[in-house]
Coordinates of C-alpha atoms and ligand atoms in Angstrom, one line a residue:
X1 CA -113.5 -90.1 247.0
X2 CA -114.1 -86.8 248.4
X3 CA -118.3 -85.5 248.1
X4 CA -119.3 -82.4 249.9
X5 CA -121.3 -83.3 252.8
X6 CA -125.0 -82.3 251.4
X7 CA -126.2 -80.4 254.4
X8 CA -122.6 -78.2 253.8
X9 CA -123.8 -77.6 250.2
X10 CA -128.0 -76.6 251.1
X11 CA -125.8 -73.9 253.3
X12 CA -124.0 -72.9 250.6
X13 CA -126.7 -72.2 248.6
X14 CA -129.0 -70.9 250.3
X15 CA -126.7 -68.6 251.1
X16 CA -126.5 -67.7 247.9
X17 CA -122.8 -68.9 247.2
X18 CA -123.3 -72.0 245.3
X19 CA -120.5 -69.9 242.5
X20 CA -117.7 -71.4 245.3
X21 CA -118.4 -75.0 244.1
X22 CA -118.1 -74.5 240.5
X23 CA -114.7 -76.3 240.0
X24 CA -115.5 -78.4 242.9
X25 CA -116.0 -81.9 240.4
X26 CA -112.8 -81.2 238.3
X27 CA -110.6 -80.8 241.7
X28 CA -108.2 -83.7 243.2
X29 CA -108.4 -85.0 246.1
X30 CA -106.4 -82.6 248.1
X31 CA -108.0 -79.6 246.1
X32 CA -111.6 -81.2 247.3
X33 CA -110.3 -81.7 251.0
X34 CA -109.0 -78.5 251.4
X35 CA -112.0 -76.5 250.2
X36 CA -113.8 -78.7 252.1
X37 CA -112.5 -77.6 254.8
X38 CA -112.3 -74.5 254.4
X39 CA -116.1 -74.0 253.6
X40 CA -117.1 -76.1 257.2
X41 CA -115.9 -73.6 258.8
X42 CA -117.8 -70.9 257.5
X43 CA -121.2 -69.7 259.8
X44 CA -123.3 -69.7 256.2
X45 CA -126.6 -68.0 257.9
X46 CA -124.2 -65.3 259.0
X47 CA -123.0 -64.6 255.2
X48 CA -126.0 -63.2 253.5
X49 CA -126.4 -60.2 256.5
X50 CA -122.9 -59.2 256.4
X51 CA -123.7 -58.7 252.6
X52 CA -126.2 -57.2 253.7
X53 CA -125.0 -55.0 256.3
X54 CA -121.2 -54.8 255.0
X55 CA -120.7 -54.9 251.4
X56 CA -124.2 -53.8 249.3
X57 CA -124.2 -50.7 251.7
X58 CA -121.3 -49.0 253.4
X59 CA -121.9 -49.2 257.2
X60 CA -121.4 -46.3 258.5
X61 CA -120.1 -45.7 261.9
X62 CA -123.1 -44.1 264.2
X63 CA -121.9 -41.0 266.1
X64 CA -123.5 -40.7 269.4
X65 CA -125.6 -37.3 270.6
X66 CA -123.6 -37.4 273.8
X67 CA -120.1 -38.2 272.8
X68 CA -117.4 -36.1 274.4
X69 CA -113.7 -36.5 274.6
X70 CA -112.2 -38.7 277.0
X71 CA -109.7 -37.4 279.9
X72 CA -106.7 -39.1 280.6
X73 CA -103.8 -39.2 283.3
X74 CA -101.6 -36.5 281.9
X75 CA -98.0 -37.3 282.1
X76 CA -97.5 -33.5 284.1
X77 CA -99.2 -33.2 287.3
X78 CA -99.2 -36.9 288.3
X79 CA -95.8 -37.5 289.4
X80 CA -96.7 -38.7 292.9
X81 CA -99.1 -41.5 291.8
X82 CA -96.5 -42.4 288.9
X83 CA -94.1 -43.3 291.6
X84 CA -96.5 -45.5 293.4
X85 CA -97.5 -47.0 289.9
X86 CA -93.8 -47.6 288.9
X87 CA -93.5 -49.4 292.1
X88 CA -96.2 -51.9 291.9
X89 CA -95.3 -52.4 288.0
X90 CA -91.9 -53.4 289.1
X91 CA -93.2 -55.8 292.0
X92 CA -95.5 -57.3 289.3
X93 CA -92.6 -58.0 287.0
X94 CA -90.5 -59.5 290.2
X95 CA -93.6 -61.9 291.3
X96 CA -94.0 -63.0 287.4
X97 CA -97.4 -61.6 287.0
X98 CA -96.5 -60.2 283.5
X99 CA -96.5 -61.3 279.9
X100 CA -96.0 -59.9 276.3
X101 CA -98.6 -60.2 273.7
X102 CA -97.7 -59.0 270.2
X103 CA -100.1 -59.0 267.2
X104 CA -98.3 -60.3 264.5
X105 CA -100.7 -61.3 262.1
X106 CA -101.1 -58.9 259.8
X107 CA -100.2 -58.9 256.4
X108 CA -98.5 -55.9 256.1
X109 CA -99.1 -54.6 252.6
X110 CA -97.7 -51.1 252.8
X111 CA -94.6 -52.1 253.4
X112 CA -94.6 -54.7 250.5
X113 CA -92.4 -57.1 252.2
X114 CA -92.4 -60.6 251.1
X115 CA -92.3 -62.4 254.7
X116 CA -93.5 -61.9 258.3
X117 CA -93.4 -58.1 259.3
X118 CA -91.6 -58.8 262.3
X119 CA -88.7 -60.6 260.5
X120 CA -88.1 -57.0 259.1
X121 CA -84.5 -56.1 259.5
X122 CA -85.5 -52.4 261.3
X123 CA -81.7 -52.1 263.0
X124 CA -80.9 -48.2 261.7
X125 CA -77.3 -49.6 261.8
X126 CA -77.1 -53.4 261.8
X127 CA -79.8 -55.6 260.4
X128 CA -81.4 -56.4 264.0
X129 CA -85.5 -57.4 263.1
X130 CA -88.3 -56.1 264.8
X131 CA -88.8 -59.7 266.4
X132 CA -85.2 -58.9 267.6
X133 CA -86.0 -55.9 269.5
X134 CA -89.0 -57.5 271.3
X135 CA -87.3 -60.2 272.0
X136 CA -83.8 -59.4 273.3
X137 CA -86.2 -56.5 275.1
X138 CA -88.1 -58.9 277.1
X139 CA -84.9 -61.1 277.7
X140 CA -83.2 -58.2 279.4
X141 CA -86.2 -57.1 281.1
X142 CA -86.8 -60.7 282.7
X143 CA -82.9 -60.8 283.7
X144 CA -83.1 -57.4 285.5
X145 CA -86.8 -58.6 287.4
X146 CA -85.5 -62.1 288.1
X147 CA -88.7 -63.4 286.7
X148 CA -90.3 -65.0 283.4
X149 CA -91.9 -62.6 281.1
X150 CA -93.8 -65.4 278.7
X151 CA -94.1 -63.6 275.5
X152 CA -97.4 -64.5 273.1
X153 CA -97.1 -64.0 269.7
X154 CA -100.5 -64.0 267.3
X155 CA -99.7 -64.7 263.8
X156 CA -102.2 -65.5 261.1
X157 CA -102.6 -68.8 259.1
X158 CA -100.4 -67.7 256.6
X159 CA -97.4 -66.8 258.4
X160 CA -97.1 -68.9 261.2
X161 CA -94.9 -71.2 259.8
X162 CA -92.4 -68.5 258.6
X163 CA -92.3 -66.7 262.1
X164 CA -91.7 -69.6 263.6
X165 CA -89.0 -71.0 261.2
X166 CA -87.0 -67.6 262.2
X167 CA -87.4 -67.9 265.8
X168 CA -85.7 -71.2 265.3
X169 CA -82.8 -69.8 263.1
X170 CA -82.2 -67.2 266.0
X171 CA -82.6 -69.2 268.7
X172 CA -85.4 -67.2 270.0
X173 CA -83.2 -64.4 270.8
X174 CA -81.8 -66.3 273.6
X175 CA -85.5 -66.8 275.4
X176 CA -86.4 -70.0 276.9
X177 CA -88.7 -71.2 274.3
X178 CA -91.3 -72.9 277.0
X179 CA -91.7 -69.0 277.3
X180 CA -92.6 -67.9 273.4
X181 CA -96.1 -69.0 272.7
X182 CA -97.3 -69.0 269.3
X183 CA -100.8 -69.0 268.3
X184 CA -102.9 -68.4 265.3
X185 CA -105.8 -66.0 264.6
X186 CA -109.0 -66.5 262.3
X187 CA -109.7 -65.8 259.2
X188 CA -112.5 -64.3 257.0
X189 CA -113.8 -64.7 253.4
X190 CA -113.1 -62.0 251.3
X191 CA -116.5 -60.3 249.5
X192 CA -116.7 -59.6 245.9
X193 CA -118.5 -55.9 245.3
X194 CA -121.9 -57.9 244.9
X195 CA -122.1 -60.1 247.9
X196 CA -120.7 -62.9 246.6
X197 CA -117.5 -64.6 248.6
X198 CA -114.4 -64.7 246.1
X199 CA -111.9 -67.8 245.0
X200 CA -108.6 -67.0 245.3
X201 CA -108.0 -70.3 243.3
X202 CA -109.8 -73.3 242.3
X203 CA -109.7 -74.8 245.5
X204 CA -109.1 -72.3 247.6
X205 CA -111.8 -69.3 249.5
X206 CA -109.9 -65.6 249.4
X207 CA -109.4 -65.8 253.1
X208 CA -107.6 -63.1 255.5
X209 CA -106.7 -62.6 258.8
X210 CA -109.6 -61.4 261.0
X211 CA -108.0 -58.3 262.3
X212 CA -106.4 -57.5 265.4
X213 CA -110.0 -57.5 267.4
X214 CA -109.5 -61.4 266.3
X215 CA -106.7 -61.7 269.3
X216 CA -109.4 -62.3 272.3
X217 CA -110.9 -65.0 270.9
X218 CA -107.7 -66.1 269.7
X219 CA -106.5 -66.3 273.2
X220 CA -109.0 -68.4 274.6
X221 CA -108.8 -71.4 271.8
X222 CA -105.5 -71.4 271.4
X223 CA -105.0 -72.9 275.6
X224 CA -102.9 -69.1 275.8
X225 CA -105.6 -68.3 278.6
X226 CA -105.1 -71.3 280.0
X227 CA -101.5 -71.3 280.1
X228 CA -101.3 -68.0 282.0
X229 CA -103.8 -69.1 284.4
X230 CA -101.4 -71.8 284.7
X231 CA -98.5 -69.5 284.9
X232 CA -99.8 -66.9 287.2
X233 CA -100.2 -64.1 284.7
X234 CA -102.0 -61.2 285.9
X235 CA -101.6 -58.5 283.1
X236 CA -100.9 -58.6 279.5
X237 CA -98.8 -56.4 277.8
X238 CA -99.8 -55.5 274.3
X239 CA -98.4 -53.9 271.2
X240 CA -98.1 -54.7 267.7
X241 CA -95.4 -55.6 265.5
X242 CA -94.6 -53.0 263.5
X243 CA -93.4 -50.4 267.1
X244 CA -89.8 -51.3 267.8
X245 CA -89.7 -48.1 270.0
X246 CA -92.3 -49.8 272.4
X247 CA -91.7 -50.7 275.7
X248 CA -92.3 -54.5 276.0
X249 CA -93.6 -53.6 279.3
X250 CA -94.3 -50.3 281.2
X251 CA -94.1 -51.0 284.8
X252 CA -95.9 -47.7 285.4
X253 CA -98.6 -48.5 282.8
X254 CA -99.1 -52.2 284.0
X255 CA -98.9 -51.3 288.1
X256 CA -101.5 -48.1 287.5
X257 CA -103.7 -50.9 286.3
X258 CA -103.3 -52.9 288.9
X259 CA -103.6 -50.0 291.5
X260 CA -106.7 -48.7 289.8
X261 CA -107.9 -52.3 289.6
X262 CA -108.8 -51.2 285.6
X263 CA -109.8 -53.7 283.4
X264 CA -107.8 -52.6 280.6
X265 CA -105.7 -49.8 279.9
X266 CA -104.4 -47.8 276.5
X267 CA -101.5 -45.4 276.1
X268 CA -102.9 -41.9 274.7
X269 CA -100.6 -39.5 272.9
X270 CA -101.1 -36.1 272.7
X271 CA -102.2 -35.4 268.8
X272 CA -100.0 -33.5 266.9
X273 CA -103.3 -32.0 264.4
X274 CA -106.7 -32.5 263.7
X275 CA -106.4 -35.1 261.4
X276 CA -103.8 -37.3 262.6
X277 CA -104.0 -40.5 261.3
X278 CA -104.6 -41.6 265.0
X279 CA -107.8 -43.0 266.4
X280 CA -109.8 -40.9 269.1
X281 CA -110.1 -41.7 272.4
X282 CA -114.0 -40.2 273.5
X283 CA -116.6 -41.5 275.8
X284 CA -120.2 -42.1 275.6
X285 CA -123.1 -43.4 277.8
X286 CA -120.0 -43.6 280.7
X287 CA -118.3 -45.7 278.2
X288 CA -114.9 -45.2 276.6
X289 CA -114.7 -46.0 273.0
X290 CA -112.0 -45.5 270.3
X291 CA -113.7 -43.5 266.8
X292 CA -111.4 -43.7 264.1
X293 CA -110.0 -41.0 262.7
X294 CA -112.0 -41.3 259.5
X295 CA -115.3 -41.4 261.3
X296 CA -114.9 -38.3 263.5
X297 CA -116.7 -35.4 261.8
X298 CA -114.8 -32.8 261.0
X299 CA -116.3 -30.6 262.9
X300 CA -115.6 -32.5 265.9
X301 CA -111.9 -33.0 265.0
X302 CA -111.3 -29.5 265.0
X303 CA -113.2 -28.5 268.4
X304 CA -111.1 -26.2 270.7
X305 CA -110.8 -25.3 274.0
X306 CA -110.7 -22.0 275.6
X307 CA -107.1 -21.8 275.4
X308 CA -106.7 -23.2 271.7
X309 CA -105.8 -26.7 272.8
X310 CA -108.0 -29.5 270.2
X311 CA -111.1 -31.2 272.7
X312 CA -110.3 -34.7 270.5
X313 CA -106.4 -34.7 271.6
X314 CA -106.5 -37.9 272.9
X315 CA -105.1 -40.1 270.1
X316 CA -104.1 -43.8 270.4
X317 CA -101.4 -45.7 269.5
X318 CA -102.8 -48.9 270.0
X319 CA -100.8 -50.1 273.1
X320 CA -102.9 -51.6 275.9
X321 CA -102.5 -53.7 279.2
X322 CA -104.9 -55.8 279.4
X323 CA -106.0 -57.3 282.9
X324 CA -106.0 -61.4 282.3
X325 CA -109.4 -61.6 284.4
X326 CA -110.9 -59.3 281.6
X327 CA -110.1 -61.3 278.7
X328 CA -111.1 -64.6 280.4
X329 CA -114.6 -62.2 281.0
X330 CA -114.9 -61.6 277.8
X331 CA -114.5 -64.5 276.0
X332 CA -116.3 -67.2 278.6
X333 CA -118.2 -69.4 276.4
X334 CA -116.1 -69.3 273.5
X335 CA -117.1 -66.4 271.6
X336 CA -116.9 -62.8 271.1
X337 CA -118.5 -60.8 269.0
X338 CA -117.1 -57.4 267.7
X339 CA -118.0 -55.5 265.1
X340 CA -116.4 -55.8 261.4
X341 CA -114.6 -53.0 259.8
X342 CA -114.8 -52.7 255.8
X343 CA -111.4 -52.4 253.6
X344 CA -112.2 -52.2 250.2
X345 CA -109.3 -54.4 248.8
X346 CA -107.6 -55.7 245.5
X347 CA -107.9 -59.3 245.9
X348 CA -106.6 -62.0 243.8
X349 CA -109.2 -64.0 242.1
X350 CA -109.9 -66.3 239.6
X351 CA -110.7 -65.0 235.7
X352 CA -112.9 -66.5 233.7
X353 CA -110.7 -69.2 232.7
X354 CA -110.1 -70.2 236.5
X355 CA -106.8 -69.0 236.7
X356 CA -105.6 -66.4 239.6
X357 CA -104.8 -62.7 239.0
X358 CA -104.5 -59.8 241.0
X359 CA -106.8 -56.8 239.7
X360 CA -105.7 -52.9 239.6
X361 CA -108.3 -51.7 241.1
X362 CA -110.1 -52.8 244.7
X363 CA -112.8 -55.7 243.6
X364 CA -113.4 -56.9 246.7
X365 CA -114.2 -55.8 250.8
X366 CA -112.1 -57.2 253.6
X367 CA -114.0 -57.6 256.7
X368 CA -111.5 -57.1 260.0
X369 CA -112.3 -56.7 264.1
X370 CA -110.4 -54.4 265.9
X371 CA -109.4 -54.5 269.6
X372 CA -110.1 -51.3 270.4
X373 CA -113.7 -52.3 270.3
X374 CA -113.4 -54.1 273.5
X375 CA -112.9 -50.9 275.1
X376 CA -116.5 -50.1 275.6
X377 CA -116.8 -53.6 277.1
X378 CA -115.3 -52.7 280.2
X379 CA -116.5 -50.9 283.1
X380 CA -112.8 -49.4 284.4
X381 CA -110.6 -48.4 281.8
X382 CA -107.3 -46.6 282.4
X383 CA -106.2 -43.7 279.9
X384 CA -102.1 -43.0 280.2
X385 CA -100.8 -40.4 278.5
X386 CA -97.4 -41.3 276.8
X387 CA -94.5 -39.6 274.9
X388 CA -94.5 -40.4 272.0
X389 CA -90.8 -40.0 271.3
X390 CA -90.1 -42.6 274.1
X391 CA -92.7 -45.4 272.4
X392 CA -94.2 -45.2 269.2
X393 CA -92.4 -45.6 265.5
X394 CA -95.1 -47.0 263.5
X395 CA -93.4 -48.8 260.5
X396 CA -96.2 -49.3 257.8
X397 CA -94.5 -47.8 254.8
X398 CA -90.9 -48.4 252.9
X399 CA -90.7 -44.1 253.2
X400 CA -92.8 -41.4 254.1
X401 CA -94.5 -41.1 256.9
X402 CA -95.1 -43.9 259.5
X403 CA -92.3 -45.4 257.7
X404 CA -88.9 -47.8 258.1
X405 CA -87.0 -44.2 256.9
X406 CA -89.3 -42.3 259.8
X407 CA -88.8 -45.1 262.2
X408 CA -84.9 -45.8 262.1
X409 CA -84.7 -41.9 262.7
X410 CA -86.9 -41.8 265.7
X411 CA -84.6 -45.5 267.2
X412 CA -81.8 -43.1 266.7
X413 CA -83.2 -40.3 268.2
X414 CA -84.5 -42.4 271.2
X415 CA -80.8 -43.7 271.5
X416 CA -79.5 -39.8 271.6
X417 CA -81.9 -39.0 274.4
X418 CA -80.9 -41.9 276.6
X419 CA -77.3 -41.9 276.2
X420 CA -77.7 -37.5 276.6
X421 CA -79.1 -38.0 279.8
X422 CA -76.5 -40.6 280.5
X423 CA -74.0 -37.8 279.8
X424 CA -72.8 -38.5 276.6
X425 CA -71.8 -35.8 274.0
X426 CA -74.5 -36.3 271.2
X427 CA -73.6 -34.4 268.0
X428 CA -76.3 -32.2 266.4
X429 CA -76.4 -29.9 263.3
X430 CA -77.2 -26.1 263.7
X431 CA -80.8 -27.2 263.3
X432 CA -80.6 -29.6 266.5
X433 CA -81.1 -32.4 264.0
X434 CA -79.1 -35.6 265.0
X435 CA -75.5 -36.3 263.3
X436 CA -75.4 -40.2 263.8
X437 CA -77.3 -43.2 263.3
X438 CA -77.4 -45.1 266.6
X439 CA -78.6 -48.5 267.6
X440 CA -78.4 -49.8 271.3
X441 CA -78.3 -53.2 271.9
X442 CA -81.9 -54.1 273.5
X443 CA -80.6 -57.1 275.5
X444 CA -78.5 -54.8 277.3
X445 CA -80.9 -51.7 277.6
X446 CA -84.1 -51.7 277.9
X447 CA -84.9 -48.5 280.0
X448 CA -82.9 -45.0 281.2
X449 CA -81.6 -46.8 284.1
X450 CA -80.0 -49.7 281.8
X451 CA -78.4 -47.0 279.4
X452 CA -76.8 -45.2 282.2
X453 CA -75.0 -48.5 283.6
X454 CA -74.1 -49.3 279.8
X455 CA -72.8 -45.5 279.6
X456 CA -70.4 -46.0 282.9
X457 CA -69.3 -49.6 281.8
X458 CA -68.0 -48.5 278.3
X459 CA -66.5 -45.1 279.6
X460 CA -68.2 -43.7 276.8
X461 CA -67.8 -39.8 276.6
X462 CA -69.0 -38.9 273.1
X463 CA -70.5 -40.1 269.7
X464 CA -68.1 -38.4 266.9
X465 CA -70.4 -36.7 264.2
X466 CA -71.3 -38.8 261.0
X467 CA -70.5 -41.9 263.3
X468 CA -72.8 -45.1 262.6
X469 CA -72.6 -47.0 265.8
X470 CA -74.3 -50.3 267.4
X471 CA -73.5 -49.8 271.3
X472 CA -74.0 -53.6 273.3
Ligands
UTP1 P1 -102.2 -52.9 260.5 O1 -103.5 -52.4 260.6 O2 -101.1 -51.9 260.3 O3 -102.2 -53.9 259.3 O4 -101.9 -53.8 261.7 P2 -101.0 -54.7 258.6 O5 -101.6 -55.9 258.0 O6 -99.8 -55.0 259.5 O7 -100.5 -53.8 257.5 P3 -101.2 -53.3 256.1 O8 -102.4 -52.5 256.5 O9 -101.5 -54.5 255.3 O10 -100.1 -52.5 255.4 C1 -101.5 -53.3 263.0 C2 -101.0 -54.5 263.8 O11 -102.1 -55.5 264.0 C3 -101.6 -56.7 263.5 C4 -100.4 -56.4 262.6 O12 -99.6 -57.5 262.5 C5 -99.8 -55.2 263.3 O13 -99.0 -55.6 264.3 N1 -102.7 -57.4 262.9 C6 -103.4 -56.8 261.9 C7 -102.9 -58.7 263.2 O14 -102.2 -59.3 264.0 N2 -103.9 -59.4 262.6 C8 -104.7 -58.8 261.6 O15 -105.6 -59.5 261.1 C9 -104.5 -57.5 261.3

């Protein structure tokens, strides 16, 4: 029979949770293991400070005296040391220096979809998933290099299972699947209002994903580190799930890293307002960190320049490379701390009669690490302005902004530039809004060059108004 070690439970409780052991006695066996488990892995002298710190207060994020914005490589004016960075990206990609990382963990609650948000069918015309476009991305992009582009995918505890069942079922998009690498993130306890950590059943903590930050760690104990020692990976290409317009990899972002010898790099785009829901690149005591757009005063948001331009432009999209050396840095001795973020959440629970339910209103505070806190860890960090029509469709809602309606539009719209420049006849309404929906096959193009070999292949001359096409 299954007891809780006694040295588990004096932890418990002097943490103040003994609450998470009140059904313990009337559990079976596999209820009693798995709480078990789940409680050993719990650092209980951590618990009461992050009360503390976290939930009975609001932290709040400090502001420092000498913060300033930070400057970037502007996509004007650089055209010379583009070239050179193109160049060593693409000689990266040929030598096999180069792998994917995607942060696919998330639970992805806006969007209210009931499986892993990369399974989402994003196609504007056929039902391709996000998973799809990475994938068939990558595929094309390691054909035209000659070289293996492994791909690392983070998933949580809770959908690993399912994002691996549909790589199986689609043959991982073609991929060699020695090259996809799965591996699983932590988790956190969930925080009632007063302190105290929440059941989600009887036998069960509210656990979630640890946020993105939780992918460093994640790397080194999952053997991923090792593996691309192994391999001879140099830099890691990341991006999250939910930005089909991404490029899988940017030879000109991953070989300025290089060439700069940068530790880690992050796209910037150019904000469109103020209060763009983006966060804010800035720099203090010589370091660069990211402030979120919540936490920048708005007095700082709307600082302007001489000539009316913001001072906080700089806005990220959360796209890094990362240099391998830096992660390995960073995570020697098999930790890493960043600091927690707090989301106020609804959280299932159990009511008074132990049975779950899901409350109306937030009851509980999510605790999450984000990457972007790493930033300030590095000494050399590169800053690459990006256009944001050419890589970033956020898909966090059903419609509205940021969402599956916004992003199909802007796939289309990415299509309508490439195949324009190819030469193609695109049709437009007075307004200069498109007049088709149009997916390209990403195993066959995944950059300008690619869509003007697929334009003189097909002998394609025009796209007829109101047309819904998928071009391979
Ligand atoms: P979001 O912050 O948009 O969160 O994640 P989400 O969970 O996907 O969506 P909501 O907020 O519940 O609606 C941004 C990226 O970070 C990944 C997500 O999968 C997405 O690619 N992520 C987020 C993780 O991999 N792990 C996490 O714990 C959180």
């Amino acid at each position: 029979m299954i007891e809780i070690d006694c040295g588990l439970k004096s932890r418990i409780i002097a943490a103040g949770q003994a609450h998470l052991l009140r059904y313990f006695n009337e559990l079976d066996e596999a209820g009693k293991r798995k709480l078990t488990e789940q409680l050993a892995e719990i650092n209980w002298e951590n618990i009461p400070v992050l009360a503390k710190d976290y939930v009975l207060k609001r932290p709040e994020t400090a502001i420092p005296a000498d913060l300033a914005p930070a400057d970037y490589y502007r996509l004007q004016g650089n055209e010379e040391l583009f070239a050179r960075a193109e160049a060593k990206g693409r000689e990266l990609l040929r030598q096999g220096k180069v792998c994917c990382l995607t942060v696919a963990g998330g639970q992805g609650t806006r969007l209210g979809f009931d499986a892993p948000k990369g399974t989402y069918p994003i196609g504007p015309v056929s039902d391709r998933s996000l998973f799809e476009y990475f994938g068939s991305s990558i595929l094309r992009m390691s054909e035209k290099y000659g070289a293996k582009i492994p791909w690392y995918i983070m998933t949580s505890p809770i959908n690993r299972e399912a994002t691996e069942k549909f790589f199986r079922e689609k043959k991982f998009f073609g991929l060699d699947e020695a090259d996809v690498f799965f591996f699983t993130q932590g988790t956190m306890p969930a925080f009632g209002l007063d302190g105290k950590l929440l059941l989600s059943a009887r036998d069960s903590l509210a656990l979630s994903p640890d946020g993105h930050g939780g992918t460093l760690l994640a790397l080194r104990r999952s053997g991923a580190l090792d593996k691309m020692v192994k391999d001879g990976t140099e830099i890691v290409s990341y991006f999250q799930v939910d930005n089909p317009l991404v490029e899988v990899v940017s030879p000109r972002f991953a070989g300025l890293l290089a060439l700069e010898n940068s530790e880690v790099g992050a796209i910037v785009l150019s904000k469109t307002g103020p209060y763009e829901k983006l966060g804010n690149f800035c720099i203090s005591s010589g370091r660069t960190q990211i402030i979120e757009y919540s936490d920048l005063p708005d007095e700082l948001a709307e600082k302007r320049n001489a000539d009316g331009s913001l001072q906080y432009s700089a806005g990220s999209p959360a796209i890094h490379v990362f240099s391998r050396k830096f992660i390995e840095g960073l995570t020697s001795g098999n930790s890493l701390q960043l600091p927690w973020h707090r989301a106020d959440k609804k959280i299932p629970v159990l009511d008074g009669n132990g049975n779950t339910f899901t409350p109306a209103e937030p009851n509980g505070v999510k605790l999450e690490s984000f990457i972007f806190d790493a930033l300030p860890m590095a000494e050399k960090v590169l800053l690459l302005e990006g256009n944001r029509a050419e890589l970033f469709a956020p898909t966090k809602n059903l419609t509205g902004v940021d969402s599956v309606e916004s992003c199909r539009k802007m796939i289309s719209e990415r299509n309508a530039g490439r195949l324009a420049a190819a030469g193609v006849a695109i049709p437009r309404g007075a307004d200069g809004s498109l007049n088709a929906e149009i997916e390209i096959d990403p195993r066959s193009v995944c950059d300008d060059e690619d869509a003007v070999i697929l334009v003189k292949k097909s002998g394609l001359k025009a796209i007829e108004p109101g047309a819904k096409v998928v071009l391979e």
